Short mmCIF file of C-alpha atoms in Angstrom, two decimals:
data_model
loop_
_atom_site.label_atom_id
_atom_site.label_comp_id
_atom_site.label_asym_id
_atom_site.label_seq_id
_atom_site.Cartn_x
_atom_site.Cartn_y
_atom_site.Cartn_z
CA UNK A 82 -41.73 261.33 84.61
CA UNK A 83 -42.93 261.41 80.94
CA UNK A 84 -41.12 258.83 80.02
CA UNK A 85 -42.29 256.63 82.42
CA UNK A 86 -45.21 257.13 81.98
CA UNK A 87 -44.71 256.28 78.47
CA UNK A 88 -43.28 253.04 79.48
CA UNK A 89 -45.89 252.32 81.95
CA UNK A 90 -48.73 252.85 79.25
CA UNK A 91 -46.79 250.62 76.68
CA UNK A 92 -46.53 247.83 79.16
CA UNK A 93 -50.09 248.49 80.07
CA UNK A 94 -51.68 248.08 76.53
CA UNK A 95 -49.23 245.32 76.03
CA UNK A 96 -50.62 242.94 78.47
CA UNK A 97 -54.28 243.98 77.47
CA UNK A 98 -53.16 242.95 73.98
CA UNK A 99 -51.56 239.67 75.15
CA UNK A 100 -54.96 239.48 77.40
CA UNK A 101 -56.82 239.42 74.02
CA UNK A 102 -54.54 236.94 72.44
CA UNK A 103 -54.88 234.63 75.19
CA UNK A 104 -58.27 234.86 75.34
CA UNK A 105 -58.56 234.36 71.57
CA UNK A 106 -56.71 231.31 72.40
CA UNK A 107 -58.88 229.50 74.92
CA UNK A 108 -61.70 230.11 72.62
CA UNK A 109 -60.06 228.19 69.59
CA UNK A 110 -58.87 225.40 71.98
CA UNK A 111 -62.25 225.56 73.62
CA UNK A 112 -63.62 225.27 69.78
CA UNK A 113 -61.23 222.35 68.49
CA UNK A 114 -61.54 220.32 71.88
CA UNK A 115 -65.37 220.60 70.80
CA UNK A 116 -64.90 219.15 67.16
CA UNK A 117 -62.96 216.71 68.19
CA UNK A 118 -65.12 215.14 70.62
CA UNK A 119 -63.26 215.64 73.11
CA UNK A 120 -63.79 217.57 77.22
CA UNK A 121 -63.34 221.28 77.21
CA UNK A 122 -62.03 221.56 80.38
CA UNK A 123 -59.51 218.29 80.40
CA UNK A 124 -57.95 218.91 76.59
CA UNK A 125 -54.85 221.21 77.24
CA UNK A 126 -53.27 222.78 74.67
CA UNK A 127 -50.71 220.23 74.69
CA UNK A 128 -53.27 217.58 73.90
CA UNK A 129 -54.29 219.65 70.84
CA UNK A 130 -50.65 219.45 69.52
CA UNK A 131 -49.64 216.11 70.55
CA UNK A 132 -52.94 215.06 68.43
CA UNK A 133 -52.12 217.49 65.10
CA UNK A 134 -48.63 216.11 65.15
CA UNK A 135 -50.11 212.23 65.30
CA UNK A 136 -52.67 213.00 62.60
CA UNK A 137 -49.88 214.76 60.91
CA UNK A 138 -47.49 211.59 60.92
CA UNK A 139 -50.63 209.30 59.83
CA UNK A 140 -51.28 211.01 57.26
CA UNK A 141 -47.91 211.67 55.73
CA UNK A 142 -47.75 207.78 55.93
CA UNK A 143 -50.67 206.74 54.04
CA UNK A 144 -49.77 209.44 51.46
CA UNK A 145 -46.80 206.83 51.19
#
């Protein structure tokens, strides 16, 4: 029974912790979609890295 509840406690701070991260998360992407102009609530995360990579290639190339 110790043990479990062991386990049980470990799995419960564990998702608080990935709560946290998640929410740490949403705030940044909340934060970028906001510097870059762009709707909170329509820029997914996906967005975010499809636009990083983009500038990412641009950039690269006119370092060329």
């Amino acid at each position: 029974k110790i043990v479990l509840q062991t386990v049980s406690q470990g799995s419960l701070d564990a998702s608080k912790d990935l709560q946290k991260e998640f929410a740490i998360i949403e705030k940044k992407r909340e934060e970028l979609a906001d510097y870059l102009c762009e709707d909170r609530k329509k820029m997914s995360l996906e967005d975010i890295f499809s636009t990083m990579k983009t500038f990412r290639e641009l950039f690269l190339k006119a370092l060329q």
